[in-house]
JSON list of C-alpha atoms in Angstrom, two decimals:
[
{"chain": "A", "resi": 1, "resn": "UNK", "atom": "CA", "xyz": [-71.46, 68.86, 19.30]},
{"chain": "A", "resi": 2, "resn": "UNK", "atom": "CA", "xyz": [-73.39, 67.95, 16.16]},
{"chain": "A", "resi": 3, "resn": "UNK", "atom": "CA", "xyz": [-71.85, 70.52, 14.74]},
{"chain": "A", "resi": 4, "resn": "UNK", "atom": "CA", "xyz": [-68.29, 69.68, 15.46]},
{"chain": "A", "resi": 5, "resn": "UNK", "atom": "CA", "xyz": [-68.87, 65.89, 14.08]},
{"chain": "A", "resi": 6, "resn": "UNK", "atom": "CA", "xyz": [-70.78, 67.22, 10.68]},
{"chain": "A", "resi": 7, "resn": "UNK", "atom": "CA", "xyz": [-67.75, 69.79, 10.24]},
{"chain": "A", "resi": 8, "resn": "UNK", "atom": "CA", "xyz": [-65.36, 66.56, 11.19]},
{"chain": "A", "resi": 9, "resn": "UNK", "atom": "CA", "xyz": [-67.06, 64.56, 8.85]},
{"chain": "A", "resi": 10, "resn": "UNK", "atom": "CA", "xyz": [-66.98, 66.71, 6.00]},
{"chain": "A", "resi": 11, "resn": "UNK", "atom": "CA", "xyz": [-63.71, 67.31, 6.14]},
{"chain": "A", "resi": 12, "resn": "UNK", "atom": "CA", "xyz": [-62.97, 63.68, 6.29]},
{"chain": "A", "resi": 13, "resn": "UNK", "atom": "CA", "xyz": [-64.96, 62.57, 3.26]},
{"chain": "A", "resi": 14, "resn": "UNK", "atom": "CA", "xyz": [-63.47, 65.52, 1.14]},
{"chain": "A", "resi": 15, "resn": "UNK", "atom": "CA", "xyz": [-60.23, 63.53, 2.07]},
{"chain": "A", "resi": 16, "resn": "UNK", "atom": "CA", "xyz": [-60.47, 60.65, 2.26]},
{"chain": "A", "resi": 17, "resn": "UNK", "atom": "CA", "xyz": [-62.20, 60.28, -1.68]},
{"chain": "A", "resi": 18, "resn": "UNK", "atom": "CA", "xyz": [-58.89, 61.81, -3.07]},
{"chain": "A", "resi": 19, "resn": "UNK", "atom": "CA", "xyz": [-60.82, 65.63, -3.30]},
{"chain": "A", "resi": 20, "resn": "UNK", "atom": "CA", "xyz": [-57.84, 67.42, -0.74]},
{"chain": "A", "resi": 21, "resn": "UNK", "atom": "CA", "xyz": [-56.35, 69.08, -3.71]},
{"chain": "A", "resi": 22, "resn": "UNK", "atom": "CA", "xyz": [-60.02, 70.39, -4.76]},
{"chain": "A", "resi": 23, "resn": "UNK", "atom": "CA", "xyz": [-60.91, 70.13, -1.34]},
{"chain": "A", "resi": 24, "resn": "UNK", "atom": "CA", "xyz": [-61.64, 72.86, 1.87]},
{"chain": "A", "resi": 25, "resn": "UNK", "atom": "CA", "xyz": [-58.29, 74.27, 2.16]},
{"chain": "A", "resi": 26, "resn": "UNK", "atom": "CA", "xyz": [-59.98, 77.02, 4.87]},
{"chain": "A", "resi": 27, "resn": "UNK", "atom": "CA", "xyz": [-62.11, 76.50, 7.76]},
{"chain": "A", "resi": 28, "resn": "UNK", "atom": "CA", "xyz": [-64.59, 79.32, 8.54]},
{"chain": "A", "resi": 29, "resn": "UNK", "atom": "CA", "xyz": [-64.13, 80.58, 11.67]},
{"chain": "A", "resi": 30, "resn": "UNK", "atom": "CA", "xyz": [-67.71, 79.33, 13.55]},
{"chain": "A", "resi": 31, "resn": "UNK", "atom": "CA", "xyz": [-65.96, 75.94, 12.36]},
{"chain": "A", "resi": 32, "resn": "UNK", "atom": "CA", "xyz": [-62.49, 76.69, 14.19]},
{"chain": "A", "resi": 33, "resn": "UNK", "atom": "CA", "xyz": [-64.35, 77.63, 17.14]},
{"chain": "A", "resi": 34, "resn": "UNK", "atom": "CA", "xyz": [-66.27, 74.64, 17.66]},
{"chain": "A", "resi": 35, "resn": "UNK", "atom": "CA", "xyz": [-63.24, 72.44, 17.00]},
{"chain": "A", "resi": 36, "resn": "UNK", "atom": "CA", "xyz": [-61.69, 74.13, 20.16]},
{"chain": "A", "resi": 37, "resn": "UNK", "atom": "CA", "xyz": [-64.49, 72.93, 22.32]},
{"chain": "A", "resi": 38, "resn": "UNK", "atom": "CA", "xyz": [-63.19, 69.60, 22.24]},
{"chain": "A", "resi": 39, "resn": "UNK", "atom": "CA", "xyz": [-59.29, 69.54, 20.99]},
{"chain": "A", "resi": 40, "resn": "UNK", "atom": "CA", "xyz": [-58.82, 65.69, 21.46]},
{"chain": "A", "resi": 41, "resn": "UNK", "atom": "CA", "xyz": [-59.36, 64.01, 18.06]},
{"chain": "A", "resi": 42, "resn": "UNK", "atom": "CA", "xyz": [-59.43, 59.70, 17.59]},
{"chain": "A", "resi": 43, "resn": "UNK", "atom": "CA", "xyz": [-60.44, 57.85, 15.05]},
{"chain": "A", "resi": 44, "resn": "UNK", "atom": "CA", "xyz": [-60.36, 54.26, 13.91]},
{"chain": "A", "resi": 45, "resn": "UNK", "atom": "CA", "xyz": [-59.64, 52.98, 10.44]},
{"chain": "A", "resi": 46, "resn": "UNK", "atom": "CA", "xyz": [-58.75, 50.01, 8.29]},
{"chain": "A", "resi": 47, "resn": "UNK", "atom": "CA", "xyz": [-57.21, 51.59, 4.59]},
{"chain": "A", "resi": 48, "resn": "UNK", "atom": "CA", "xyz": [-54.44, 52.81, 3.35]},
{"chain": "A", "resi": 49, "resn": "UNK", "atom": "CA", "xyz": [-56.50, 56.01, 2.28]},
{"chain": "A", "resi": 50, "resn": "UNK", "atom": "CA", "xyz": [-58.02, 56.36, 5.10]},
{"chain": "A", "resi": 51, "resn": "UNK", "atom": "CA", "xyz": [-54.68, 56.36, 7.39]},
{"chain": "A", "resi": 52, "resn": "UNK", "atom": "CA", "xyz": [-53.46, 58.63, 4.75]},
{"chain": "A", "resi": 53, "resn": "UNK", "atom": "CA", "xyz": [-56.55, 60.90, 5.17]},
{"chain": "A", "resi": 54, "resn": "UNK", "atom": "CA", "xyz": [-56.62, 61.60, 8.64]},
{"chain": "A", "resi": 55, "resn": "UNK", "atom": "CA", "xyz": [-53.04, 62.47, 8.95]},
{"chain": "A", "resi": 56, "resn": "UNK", "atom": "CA", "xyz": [-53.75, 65.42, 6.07]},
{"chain": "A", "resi": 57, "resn": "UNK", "atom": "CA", "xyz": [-56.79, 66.37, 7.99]},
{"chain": "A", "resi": 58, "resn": "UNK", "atom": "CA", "xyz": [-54.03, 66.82, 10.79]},
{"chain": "A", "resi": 59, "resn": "UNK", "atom": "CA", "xyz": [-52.18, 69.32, 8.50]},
{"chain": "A", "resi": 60, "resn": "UNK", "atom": "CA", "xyz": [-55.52, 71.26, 7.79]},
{"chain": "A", "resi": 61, "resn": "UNK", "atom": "CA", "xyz": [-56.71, 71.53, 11.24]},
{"chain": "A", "resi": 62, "resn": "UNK", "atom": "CA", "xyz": [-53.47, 72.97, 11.80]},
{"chain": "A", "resi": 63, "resn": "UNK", "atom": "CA", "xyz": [-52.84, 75.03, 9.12]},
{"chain": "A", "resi": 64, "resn": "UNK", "atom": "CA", "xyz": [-56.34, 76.67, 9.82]},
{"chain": "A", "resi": 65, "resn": "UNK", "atom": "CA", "xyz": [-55.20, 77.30, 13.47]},
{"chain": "A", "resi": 66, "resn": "UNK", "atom": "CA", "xyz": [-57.56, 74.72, 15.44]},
{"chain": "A", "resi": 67, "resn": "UNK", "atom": "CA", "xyz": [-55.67, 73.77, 18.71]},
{"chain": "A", "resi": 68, "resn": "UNK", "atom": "CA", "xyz": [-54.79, 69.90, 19.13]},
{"chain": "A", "resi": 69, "resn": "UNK", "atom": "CA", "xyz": [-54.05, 68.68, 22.03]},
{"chain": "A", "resi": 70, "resn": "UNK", "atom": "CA", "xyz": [-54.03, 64.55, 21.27]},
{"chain": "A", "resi": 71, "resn": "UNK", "atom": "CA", "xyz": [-54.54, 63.31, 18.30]},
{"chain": "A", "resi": 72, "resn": "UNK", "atom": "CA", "xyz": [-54.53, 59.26, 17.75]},
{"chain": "A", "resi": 73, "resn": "UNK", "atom": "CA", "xyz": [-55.38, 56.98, 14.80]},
{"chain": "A", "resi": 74, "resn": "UNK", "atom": "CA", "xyz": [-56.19, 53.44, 16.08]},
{"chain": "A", "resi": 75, "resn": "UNK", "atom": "CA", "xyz": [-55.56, 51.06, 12.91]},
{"chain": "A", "resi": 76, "resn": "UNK", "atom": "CA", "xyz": [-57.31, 47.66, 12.69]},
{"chain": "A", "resi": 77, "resn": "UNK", "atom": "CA", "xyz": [-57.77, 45.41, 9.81]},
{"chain": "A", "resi": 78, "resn": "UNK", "atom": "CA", "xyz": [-55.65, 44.35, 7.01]},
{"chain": "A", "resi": 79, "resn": "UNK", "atom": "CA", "xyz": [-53.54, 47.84, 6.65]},
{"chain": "A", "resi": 80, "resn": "UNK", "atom": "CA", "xyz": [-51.79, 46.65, 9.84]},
{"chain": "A", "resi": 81, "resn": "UNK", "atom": "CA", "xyz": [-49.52, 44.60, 7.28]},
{"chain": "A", "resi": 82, "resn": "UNK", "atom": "CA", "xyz": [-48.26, 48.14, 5.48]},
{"chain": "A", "resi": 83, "resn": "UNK", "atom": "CA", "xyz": [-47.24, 49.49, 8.87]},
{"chain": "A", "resi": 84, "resn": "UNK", "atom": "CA", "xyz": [-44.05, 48.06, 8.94]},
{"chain": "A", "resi": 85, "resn": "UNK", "atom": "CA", "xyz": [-40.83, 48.93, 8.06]},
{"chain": "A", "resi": 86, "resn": "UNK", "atom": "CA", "xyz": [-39.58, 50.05, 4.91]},
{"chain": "A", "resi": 87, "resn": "UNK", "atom": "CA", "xyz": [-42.78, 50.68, 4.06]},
{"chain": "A", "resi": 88, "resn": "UNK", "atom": "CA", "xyz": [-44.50, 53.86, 1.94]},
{"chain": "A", "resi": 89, "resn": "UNK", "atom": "CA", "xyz": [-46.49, 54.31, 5.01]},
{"chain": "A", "resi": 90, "resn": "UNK", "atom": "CA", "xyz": [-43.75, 54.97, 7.04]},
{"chain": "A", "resi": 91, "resn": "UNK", "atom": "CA", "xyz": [-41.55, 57.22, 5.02]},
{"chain": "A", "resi": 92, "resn": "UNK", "atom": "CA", "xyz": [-45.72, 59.21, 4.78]},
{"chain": "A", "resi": 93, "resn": "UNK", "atom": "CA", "xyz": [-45.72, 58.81, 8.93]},
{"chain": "A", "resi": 94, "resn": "UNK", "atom": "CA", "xyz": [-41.93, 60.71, 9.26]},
{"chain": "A", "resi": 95, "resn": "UNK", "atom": "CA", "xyz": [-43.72, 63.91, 8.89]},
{"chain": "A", "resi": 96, "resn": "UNK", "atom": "CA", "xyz": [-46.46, 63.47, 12.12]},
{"chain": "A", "resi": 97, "resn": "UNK", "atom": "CA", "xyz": [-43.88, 61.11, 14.32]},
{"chain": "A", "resi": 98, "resn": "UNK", "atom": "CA", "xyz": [-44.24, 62.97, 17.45]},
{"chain": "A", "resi": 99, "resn": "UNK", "atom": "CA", "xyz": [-47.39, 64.64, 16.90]},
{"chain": "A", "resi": 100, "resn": "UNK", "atom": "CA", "xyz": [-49.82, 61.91, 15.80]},
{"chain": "A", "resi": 101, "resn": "UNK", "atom": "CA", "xyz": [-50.22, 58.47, 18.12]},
{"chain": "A", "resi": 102, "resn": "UNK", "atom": "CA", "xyz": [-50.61, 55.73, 16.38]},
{"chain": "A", "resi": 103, "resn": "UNK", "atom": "CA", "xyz": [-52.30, 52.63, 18.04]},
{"chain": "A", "resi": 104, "resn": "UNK", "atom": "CA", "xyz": [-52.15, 49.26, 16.01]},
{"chain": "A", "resi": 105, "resn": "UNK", "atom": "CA", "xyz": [-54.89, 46.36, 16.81]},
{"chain": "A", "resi": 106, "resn": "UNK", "atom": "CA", "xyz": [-52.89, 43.31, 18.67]},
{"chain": "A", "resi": 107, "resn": "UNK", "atom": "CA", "xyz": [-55.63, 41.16, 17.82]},
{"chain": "A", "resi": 108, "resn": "UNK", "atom": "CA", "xyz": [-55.20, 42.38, 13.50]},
{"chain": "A", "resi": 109, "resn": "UNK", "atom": "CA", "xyz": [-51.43, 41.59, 13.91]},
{"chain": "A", "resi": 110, "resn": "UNK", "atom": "CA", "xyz": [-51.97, 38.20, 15.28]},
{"chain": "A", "resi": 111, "resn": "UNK", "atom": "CA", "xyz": [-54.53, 37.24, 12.21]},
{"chain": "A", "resi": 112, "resn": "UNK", "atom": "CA", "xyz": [-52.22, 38.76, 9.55]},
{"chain": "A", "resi": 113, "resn": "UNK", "atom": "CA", "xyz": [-49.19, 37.68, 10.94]},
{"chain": "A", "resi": 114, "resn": "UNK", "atom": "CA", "xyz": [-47.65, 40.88, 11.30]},
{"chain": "A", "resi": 115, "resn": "UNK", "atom": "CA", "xyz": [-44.95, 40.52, 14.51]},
{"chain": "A", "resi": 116, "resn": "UNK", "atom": "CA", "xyz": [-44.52, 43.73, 16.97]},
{"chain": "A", "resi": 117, "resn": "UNK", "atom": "CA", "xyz": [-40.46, 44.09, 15.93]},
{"chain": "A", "resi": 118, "resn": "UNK", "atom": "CA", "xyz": [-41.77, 44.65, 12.45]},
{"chain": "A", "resi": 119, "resn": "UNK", "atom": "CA", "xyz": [-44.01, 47.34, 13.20]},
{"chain": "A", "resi": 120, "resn": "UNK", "atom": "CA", "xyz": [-41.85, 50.76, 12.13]},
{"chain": "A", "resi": 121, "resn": "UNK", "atom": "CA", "xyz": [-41.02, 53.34, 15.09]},
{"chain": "A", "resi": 122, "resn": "UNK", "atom": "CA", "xyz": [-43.80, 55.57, 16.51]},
{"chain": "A", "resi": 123, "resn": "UNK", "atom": "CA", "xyz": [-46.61, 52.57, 16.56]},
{"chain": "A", "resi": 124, "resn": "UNK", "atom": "CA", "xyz": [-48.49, 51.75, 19.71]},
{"chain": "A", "resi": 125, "resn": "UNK", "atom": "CA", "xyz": [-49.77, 47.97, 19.67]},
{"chain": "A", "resi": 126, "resn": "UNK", "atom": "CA", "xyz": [-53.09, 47.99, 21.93]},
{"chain": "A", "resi": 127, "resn": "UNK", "atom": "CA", "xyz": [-54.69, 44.98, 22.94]},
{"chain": "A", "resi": 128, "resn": "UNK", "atom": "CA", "xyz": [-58.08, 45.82, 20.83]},
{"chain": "A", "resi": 129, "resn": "UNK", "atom": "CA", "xyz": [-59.56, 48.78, 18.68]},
{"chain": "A", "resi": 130, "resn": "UNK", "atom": "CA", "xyz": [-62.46, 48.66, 19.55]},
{"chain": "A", "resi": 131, "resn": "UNK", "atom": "CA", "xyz": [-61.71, 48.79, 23.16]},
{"chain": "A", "resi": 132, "resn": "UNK", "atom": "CA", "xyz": [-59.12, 51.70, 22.37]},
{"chain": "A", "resi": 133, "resn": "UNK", "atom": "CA", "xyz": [-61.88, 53.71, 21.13]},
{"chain": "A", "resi": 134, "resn": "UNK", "atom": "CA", "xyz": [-64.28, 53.43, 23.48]},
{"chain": "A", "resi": 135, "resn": "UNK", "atom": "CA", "xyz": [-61.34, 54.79, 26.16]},
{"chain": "A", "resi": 136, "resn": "UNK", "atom": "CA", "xyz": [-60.92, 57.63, 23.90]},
{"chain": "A", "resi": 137, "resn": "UNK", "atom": "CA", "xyz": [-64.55, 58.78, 23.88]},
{"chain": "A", "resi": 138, "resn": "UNK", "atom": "CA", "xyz": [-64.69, 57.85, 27.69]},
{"chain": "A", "resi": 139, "resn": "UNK", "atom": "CA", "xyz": [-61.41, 60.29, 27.90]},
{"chain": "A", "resi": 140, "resn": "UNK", "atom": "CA", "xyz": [-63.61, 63.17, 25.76]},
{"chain": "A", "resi": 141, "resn": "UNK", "atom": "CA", "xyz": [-62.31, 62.60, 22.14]},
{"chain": "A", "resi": 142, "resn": "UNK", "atom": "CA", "xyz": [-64.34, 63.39, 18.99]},
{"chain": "A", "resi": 143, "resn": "UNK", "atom": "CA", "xyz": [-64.15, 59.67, 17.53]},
{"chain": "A", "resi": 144, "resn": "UNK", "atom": "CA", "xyz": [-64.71, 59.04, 13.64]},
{"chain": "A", "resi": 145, "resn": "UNK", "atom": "CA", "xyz": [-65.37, 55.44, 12.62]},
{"chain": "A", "resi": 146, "resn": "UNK", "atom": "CA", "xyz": [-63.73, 54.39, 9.09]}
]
């Protein structure tokens, strides 16, 4: 398990600083492996970058043949306001609509004053992230933190 999270987290900081073009393009194949142990991936986040970085770690788990069955990025914070329509993060969201579940922070929306109808299609609202979370490691999900 240590394993999975270090591999997780490497991958993560190589994209989420901007290095994907640089970056691990190919996971070694003790790395695949472990992935498949646990194919259930959440994580929680509050950037722009950050959103944007765990939707390309989507594409390279993928691309490197690791086995997904849920994926879900539970937003909180004050990139709830660039989840709405007409938005760059939407037209960047077309590509995973479907395949990635998106969960947005009721309690973020309220403070920022960002109303549900606003929200672009393919967004969950959830009562809290934090809570979220914690039902996603209860339900066996490797979890990041942003």
């Amino acid at each position: 398990m240590n394993n999975i999270l270090r591999t997780l987290l490497v991958i993560v900081v190589m994209i989420a600083s901007g290095t994907q073009v640089y970056g691990q393009k190919k996971l070694d194949e003790q790395a695949v492996a472990d992935l498949q142990k646990t194919p259930k991936y959440g994580f929680i986040l509050t950037t722009e970058r950050h959103f944007k970085g765990v939707l390309s770690m989507y594409d390279l788990l993928i691309e490197n043949g690791v086995k997904i069955e849920e994926y879900e990025i539970v937003v909180k914070g004050k990139v709830v306001t660039q989840l709405v329509k007409g938005s760059e993060l939407e037209e960047f969201f077309q590509k995973y609509k479907g395949k990635v579940k998106v969960s947005v922070c009721s309690v973020a929306m309220e403070k920022l004053g960002v109303a549900e109808e606003t929200l672009f299609d393919g967004l969950d609202v959830t009562p809290t992230a934090s809570v979220r979370v914690l039902q996603l490691q209860a339900n066996g999900y490797n979890t990041l933190t942003y």
